[in-house]
Amino acid sequence: MEECRSHAHSVSSCKYHFVWCPKYRHSVLGVVEDGVRELFGETADHIGHEILALEIADDHVHLFVQCDPKHSPSDIARQFKSYSGKHLLERYPELRDSYFWGGGFWKVGYYVGTTGAVSEEVVERYIEETEH
């Protein structure tokens, strides 16, 4: 059975897959991989998210995270990107000078996908059957 989170008045299973890139798609993440892992872990611990998987390529990051339903996907992306981006540029000032002269570490955009315990067809059938 899928692991769910229990809250005061609800039970949830909210899992999101995120992908985002450094600004200008520079291939610098191999240099700062340990820092990214550490900062993402700190963010997850502080907010209460659970990192289910983290894959760091040279020019993009895949993050699979479970969270409470009170956090929107845009909030989650902002939390991870803003905290890590600020601290990465502080820890690695040579990157700011060489690659990120315009400020900010991450691109503004991102990809997000959701996962669920049932398929769309099951939900549609359930809604149709209970509608009558």
JSON list of C-alpha atoms in Angstrom, two decimals:
[
{"chain": "A", "resi": 1, "resn": "MET", "atom": "CA", "xyz": [0.00, 0.00, 0.00]},
{"chain": "A", "resi": 2, "resn": "GLU", "atom": "CA", "xyz": [1.16, 3.49, -0.81]},
{"chain": "A", "resi": 3, "resn": "GLU", "atom": "CA", "xyz": [2.47, 5.50, 2.12]},
{"chain": "A", "resi": 4, "resn": "CYS", "atom": "CA", "xyz": [0.15, 8.34, 3.06]},
{"chain": "A", "resi": 5, "resn": "ARG", "atom": "CA", "xyz": [0.61, 11.27, 5.37]},
{"chain": "A", "resi": 6, "resn": "SER", "atom": "CA", "xyz": [-1.88, 11.82, 8.17]},
{"chain": "A", "resi": 7, "resn": "HIS", "atom": "CA", "xyz": [-2.89, 15.34, 9.11]},
{"chain": "A", "resi": 8, "resn": "ALA", "atom": "CA", "xyz": [-5.32, 16.75, 11.67]},
{"chain": "A", "resi": 9, "resn": "HIS", "atom": "CA", "xyz": [-8.36, 16.43, 9.42]},
{"chain": "A", "resi": 10, "resn": "SER", "atom": "CA", "xyz": [-7.14, 14.61, 6.33]},
{"chain": "A", "resi": 11, "resn": "VAL", "atom": "CA", "xyz": [-4.91, 11.96, 4.84]},
{"chain": "A", "resi": 12, "resn": "SER", "atom": "CA", "xyz": [-2.87, 12.70, 1.73]},
{"chain": "A", "resi": 13, "resn": "SER", "atom": "CA", "xyz": [-0.37, 11.40, -0.75]},
{"chain": "A", "resi": 14, "resn": "CYS", "atom": "CA", "xyz": [0.95, 14.35, -2.76]},
{"chain": "A", "resi": 15, "resn": "LYS", "atom": "CA", "xyz": [4.03, 13.55, -4.82]},
{"chain": "A", "resi": 16, "resn": "TYR", "atom": "CA", "xyz": [5.56, 15.80, -7.45]},
{"chain": "A", "resi": 17, "resn": "HIS", "atom": "CA", "xyz": [8.34, 15.36, -9.99]},
{"chain": "A", "resi": 18, "resn": "PHE", "atom": "CA", "xyz": [10.23, 18.60, -10.71]},
{"chain": "A", "resi": 19, "resn": "VAL", "atom": "CA", "xyz": [12.89, 19.40, -13.29]},
{"chain": "A", "resi": 20, "resn": "TRP", "atom": "CA", "xyz": [14.72, 22.71, -13.55]},
{"chain": "A", "resi": 21, "resn": "CYS", "atom": "CA", "xyz": [17.99, 24.10, -14.90]},
{"chain": "A", "resi": 22, "resn": "PRO", "atom": "CA", "xyz": [20.62, 26.66, -13.99]},
{"chain": "A", "resi": 23, "resn": "LYS", "atom": "CA", "xyz": [20.35, 29.98, -15.77]},
{"chain": "A", "resi": 24, "resn": "TYR", "atom": "CA", "xyz": [21.59, 29.93, -19.34]},
{"chain": "A", "resi": 25, "resn": "ARG", "atom": "CA", "xyz": [21.66, 26.08, -19.02]},
{"chain": "A", "resi": 26, "resn": "HIS", "atom": "CA", "xyz": [25.30, 26.21, -17.93]},
{"chain": "A", "resi": 27, "resn": "SER", "atom": "CA", "xyz": [26.78, 22.78, -17.17]},
{"chain": "A", "resi": 28, "resn": "VAL", "atom": "CA", "xyz": [27.93, 23.64, -13.65]},
{"chain": "A", "resi": 29, "resn": "LEU", "atom": "CA", "xyz": [25.93, 21.30, -11.43]},
{"chain": "A", "resi": 30, "resn": "GLY", "atom": "CA", "xyz": [28.66, 18.65, -11.41]},
{"chain": "A", "resi": 31, "resn": "VAL", "atom": "CA", "xyz": [30.88, 21.16, -9.61]},
{"chain": "A", "resi": 32, "resn": "VAL", "atom": "CA", "xyz": [28.25, 22.02, -6.97]},
{"chain": "A", "resi": 33, "resn": "GLU", "atom": "CA", "xyz": [26.45, 18.66, -6.69]},
{"chain": "A", "resi": 34, "resn": "ASP", "atom": "CA", "xyz": [27.29, 18.12, -3.01]},
{"chain": "A", "resi": 35, "resn": "GLY", "atom": "CA", "xyz": [26.10, 21.63, -2.19]},
{"chain": "A", "resi": 36, "resn": "VAL", "atom": "CA", "xyz": [22.83, 21.11, -4.07]},
{"chain": "A", "resi": 37, "resn": "ARG", "atom": "CA", "xyz": [22.16, 17.84, -2.24]},
{"chain": "A", "resi": 38, "resn": "GLU", "atom": "CA", "xyz": [22.88, 19.42, 1.13]},
{"chain": "A", "resi": 39, "resn": "LEU", "atom": "CA", "xyz": [20.79, 22.54, 0.48]},
{"chain": "A", "resi": 40, "resn": "PHE", "atom": "CA", "xyz": [17.83, 20.55, -0.90]},
{"chain": "A", "resi": 41, "resn": "GLY", "atom": "CA", "xyz": [18.00, 18.31, 2.19]},
{"chain": "A", "resi": 42, "resn": "GLU", "atom": "CA", "xyz": [17.99, 21.36, 4.48]},
{"chain": "A", "resi": 43, "resn": "THR", "atom": "CA", "xyz": [15.00, 22.82, 2.61]},
{"chain": "A", "resi": 44, "resn": "ALA", "atom": "CA", "xyz": [13.05, 19.56, 2.82]},
{"chain": "A", "resi": 45, "resn": "ASP", "atom": "CA", "xyz": [13.78, 19.19, 6.55]},
{"chain": "A", "resi": 46, "resn": "HIS", "atom": "CA", "xyz": [12.86, 22.78, 7.30]},
{"chain": "A", "resi": 47, "resn": "ILE", "atom": "CA", "xyz": [9.55, 22.80, 5.38]},
{"chain": "A", "resi": 48, "resn": "GLY", "atom": "CA", "xyz": [8.55, 19.19, 6.09]},
{"chain": "A", "resi": 49, "resn": "HIS", "atom": "CA", "xyz": [8.92, 17.72, 2.61]},
{"chain": "A", "resi": 50, "resn": "GLU", "atom": "CA", "xyz": [10.33, 14.26, 1.96]},
{"chain": "A", "resi": 51, "resn": "ILE", "atom": "CA", "xyz": [12.76, 13.85, -0.92]},
{"chain": "A", "resi": 52, "resn": "LEU", "atom": "CA", "xyz": [11.96, 10.52, -2.55]},
{"chain": "A", "resi": 53, "resn": "ALA", "atom": "CA", "xyz": [14.57, 10.84, -5.32]},
{"chain": "A", "resi": 54, "resn": "LEU", "atom": "CA", "xyz": [17.13, 13.42, -6.43]},
{"chain": "A", "resi": 55, "resn": "GLU", "atom": "CA", "xyz": [19.16, 13.16, -9.63]},
{"chain": "A", "resi": 56, "resn": "ILE", "atom": "CA", "xyz": [21.62, 15.89, -10.55]},
{"chain": "A", "resi": 57, "resn": "ALA", "atom": "CA", "xyz": [22.92, 16.09, -14.11]},
{"chain": "A", "resi": 58, "resn": "ASP", "atom": "CA", "xyz": [25.44, 18.70, -15.27]},
{"chain": "A", "resi": 59, "resn": "ASP", "atom": "CA", "xyz": [22.76, 21.04, -16.60]},
{"chain": "A", "resi": 60, "resn": "HIS", "atom": "CA", "xyz": [19.49, 20.11, -14.83]},
{"chain": "A", "resi": 61, "resn": "VAL", "atom": "CA", "xyz": [18.01, 18.63, -11.65]},
{"chain": "A", "resi": 62, "resn": "HIS", "atom": "CA", "xyz": [15.28, 16.00, -11.17]},
{"chain": "A", "resi": 63, "resn": "LEU", "atom": "CA", "xyz": [13.56, 16.19, -7.79]},
{"chain": "A", "resi": 64, "resn": "PHE", "atom": "CA", "xyz": [10.82, 13.77, -6.70]},
{"chain": "A", "resi": 65, "resn": "VAL", "atom": "CA", "xyz": [9.25, 14.97, -3.48]},
{"chain": "A", "resi": 66, "resn": "GLN", "atom": "CA", "xyz": [6.32, 14.11, -1.22]},
{"chain": "A", "resi": 67, "resn": "CYS", "atom": "CA", "xyz": [4.68, 17.00, 0.59]},
{"chain": "A", "resi": 68, "resn": "ASP", "atom": "CA", "xyz": [1.58, 18.15, 2.43]},
{"chain": "A", "resi": 69, "resn": "PRO", "atom": "CA", "xyz": [-1.35, 19.30, 0.29]},
{"chain": "A", "resi": 70, "resn": "LYS", "atom": "CA", "xyz": [-1.16, 22.80, 1.78]},
{"chain": "A", "resi": 71, "resn": "HIS", "atom": "CA", "xyz": [1.91, 23.44, -0.43]},
{"chain": "A", "resi": 72, "resn": "SER", "atom": "CA", "xyz": [1.26, 24.18, -4.08]},
{"chain": "A", "resi": 73, "resn": "PRO", "atom": "CA", "xyz": [3.75, 22.96, -6.69]},
{"chain": "A", "resi": 74, "resn": "SER", "atom": "CA", "xyz": [4.81, 26.56, -7.34]},
{"chain": "A", "resi": 75, "resn": "ASP", "atom": "CA", "xyz": [5.49, 27.05, -3.61]},
{"chain": "A", "resi": 76, "resn": "ILE", "atom": "CA", "xyz": [7.60, 23.90, -3.50]},
{"chain": "A", "resi": 77, "resn": "ALA", "atom": "CA", "xyz": [9.66, 24.91, -6.54]},
{"chain": "A", "resi": 78, "resn": "ARG", "atom": "CA", "xyz": [10.17, 28.39, -5.08]},
{"chain": "A", "resi": 79, "resn": "GLN", "atom": "CA", "xyz": [11.25, 26.98, -1.71]},
{"chain": "A", "resi": 80, "resn": "PHE", "atom": "CA", "xyz": [13.90, 24.69, -3.19]},
{"chain": "A", "resi": 81, "resn": "LYS", "atom": "CA", "xyz": [15.13, 27.06, -5.89]},
{"chain": "A", "resi": 82, "resn": "SER", "atom": "CA", "xyz": [15.35, 30.26, -3.86]},
{"chain": "A", "resi": 83, "resn": "TYR", "atom": "CA", "xyz": [17.13, 28.83, -0.83]},
{"chain": "A", "resi": 84, "resn": "SER", "atom": "CA", "xyz": [19.58, 26.71, -2.79]},
{"chain": "A", "resi": 85, "resn": "GLY", "atom": "CA", "xyz": [20.26, 29.36, -5.44]},
{"chain": "A", "resi": 86, "resn": "LYS", "atom": "CA", "xyz": [21.10, 32.03, -2.88]},
{"chain": "A", "resi": 87, "resn": "HIS", "atom": "CA", "xyz": [23.42, 29.79, -0.90]},
{"chain": "A", "resi": 88, "resn": "LEU", "atom": "CA", "xyz": [25.11, 28.22, -3.93]},
{"chain": "A", "resi": 89, "resn": "LEU", "atom": "CA", "xyz": [26.16, 31.64, -5.21]},
{"chain": "A", "resi": 90, "resn": "GLU", "atom": "CA", "xyz": [27.44, 32.53, -1.73]},
{"chain": "A", "resi": 91, "resn": "ARG", "atom": "CA", "xyz": [29.43, 29.28, -1.41]},
{"chain": "A", "resi": 92, "resn": "TYR", "atom": "CA", "xyz": [30.82, 29.38, -4.95]},
{"chain": "A", "resi": 93, "resn": "PRO", "atom": "CA", "xyz": [31.50, 33.06, -5.75]},
{"chain": "A", "resi": 94, "resn": "GLU", "atom": "CA", "xyz": [33.60, 32.06, -8.76]},
{"chain": "A", "resi": 95, "resn": "LEU", "atom": "CA", "xyz": [30.41, 30.77, -10.41]},
{"chain": "A", "resi": 96, "resn": "ARG", "atom": "CA", "xyz": [28.70, 34.14, -10.00]},
{"chain": "A", "resi": 97, "resn": "ASP", "atom": "CA", "xyz": [31.65, 35.91, -11.64]},
{"chain": "A", "resi": 98, "resn": "SER", "atom": "CA", "xyz": [32.01, 33.42, -14.50]},
{"chain": "A", "resi": 99, "resn": "TYR", "atom": "CA", "xyz": [28.45, 32.29, -15.27]},
{"chain": "A", "resi": 100, "resn": "PHE", "atom": "CA", "xyz": [25.72, 34.12, -13.35]},
{"chain": "A", "resi": 101, "resn": "TRP", "atom": "CA", "xyz": [26.60, 37.79, -13.71]},
{"chain": "A", "resi": 102, "resn": "GLY", "atom": "CA", "xyz": [22.90, 38.70, -14.05]},
{"chain": "A", "resi": 103, "resn": "GLY", "atom": "CA", "xyz": [22.04, 37.40, -10.56]},
{"chain": "A", "resi": 104, "resn": "GLY", "atom": "CA", "xyz": [20.16, 34.28, -9.61]},
{"chain": "A", "resi": 105, "resn": "PHE", "atom": "CA", "xyz": [21.32, 30.70, -10.06]},
{"chain": "A", "resi": 106, "resn": "TRP", "atom": "CA", "xyz": [18.25, 28.90, -11.44]},
{"chain": "A", "resi": 107, "resn": "LYS", "atom": "CA", "xyz": [16.13, 29.59, -14.52]},
{"chain": "A", "resi": 108, "resn": "VAL", "atom": "CA", "xyz": [12.71, 31.00, -13.72]},
{"chain": "A", "resi": 109, "resn": "GLY", "atom": "CA", "xyz": [10.76, 28.11, -15.26]},
{"chain": "A", "resi": 110, "resn": "TYR", "atom": "CA", "xyz": [10.45, 24.48, -14.29]},
{"chain": "A", "resi": 111, "resn": "TYR", "atom": "CA", "xyz": [8.59, 21.27, -15.13]},
{"chain": "A", "resi": 112, "resn": "VAL", "atom": "CA", "xyz": [6.25, 19.64, -12.63]},
{"chain": "A", "resi": 113, "resn": "GLY", "atom": "CA", "xyz": [4.34, 16.39, -12.92]},
{"chain": "A", "resi": 114, "resn": "THR", "atom": "CA", "xyz": [2.17, 14.59, -10.40]},
{"chain": "A", "resi": 115, "resn": "THR", "atom": "CA", "xyz": [1.86, 10.95, -9.52]},
{"chain": "A", "resi": 116, "resn": "GLY", "atom": "CA", "xyz": [-1.14, 9.19, -8.15]},
{"chain": "A", "resi": 117, "resn": "ALA", "atom": "CA", "xyz": [-2.35, 5.87, -6.86]},
{"chain": "A", "resi": 118, "resn": "VAL", "atom": "CA", "xyz": [-5.05, 5.46, -9.52]},
{"chain": "A", "resi": 119, "resn": "SER", "atom": "CA", "xyz": [-5.30, 6.14, -13.23]},
{"chain": "A", "resi": 120, "resn": "GLU", "atom": "CA", "xyz": [-7.46, 8.80, -14.86]},
{"chain": "A", "resi": 121, "resn": "GLU", "atom": "CA", "xyz": [-9.78, 6.11, -16.18]},
{"chain": "A", "resi": 122, "resn": "VAL", "atom": "CA", "xyz": [-10.48, 4.81, -12.67]},
{"chain": "A", "resi": 123, "resn": "VAL", "atom": "CA", "xyz": [-11.29, 8.29, -11.39]},
{"chain": "A", "resi": 124, "resn": "GLU", "atom": "CA", "xyz": [-13.53, 9.04, -14.38]},
{"chain": "A", "resi": 125, "resn": "ARG", "atom": "CA", "xyz": [-15.39, 5.74, -13.95]},
{"chain": "A", "resi": 126, "resn": "TYR", "atom": "CA", "xyz": [-15.82, 6.39, -10.22]},
{"chain": "A", "resi": 127, "resn": "ILE", "atom": "CA", "xyz": [-17.23, 9.87, -10.87]},
{"chain": "A", "resi": 128, "resn": "GLU", "atom": "CA", "xyz": [-19.59, 8.55, -13.56]},
{"chain": "A", "resi": 129, "resn": "GLU", "atom": "CA", "xyz": [-20.83, 5.73, -11.33]},
{"chain": "A", "resi": 130, "resn": "THR", "atom": "CA", "xyz": [-21.42, 7.92, -8.28]},
{"chain": "A", "resi": 131, "resn": "GLU", "atom": "CA", "xyz": [-23.00, 10.68, -10.32]},
{"chain": "A", "resi": 132, "resn": "HIS", "atom": "CA", "xyz": [-26.27, 8.79, -10.73]}
]
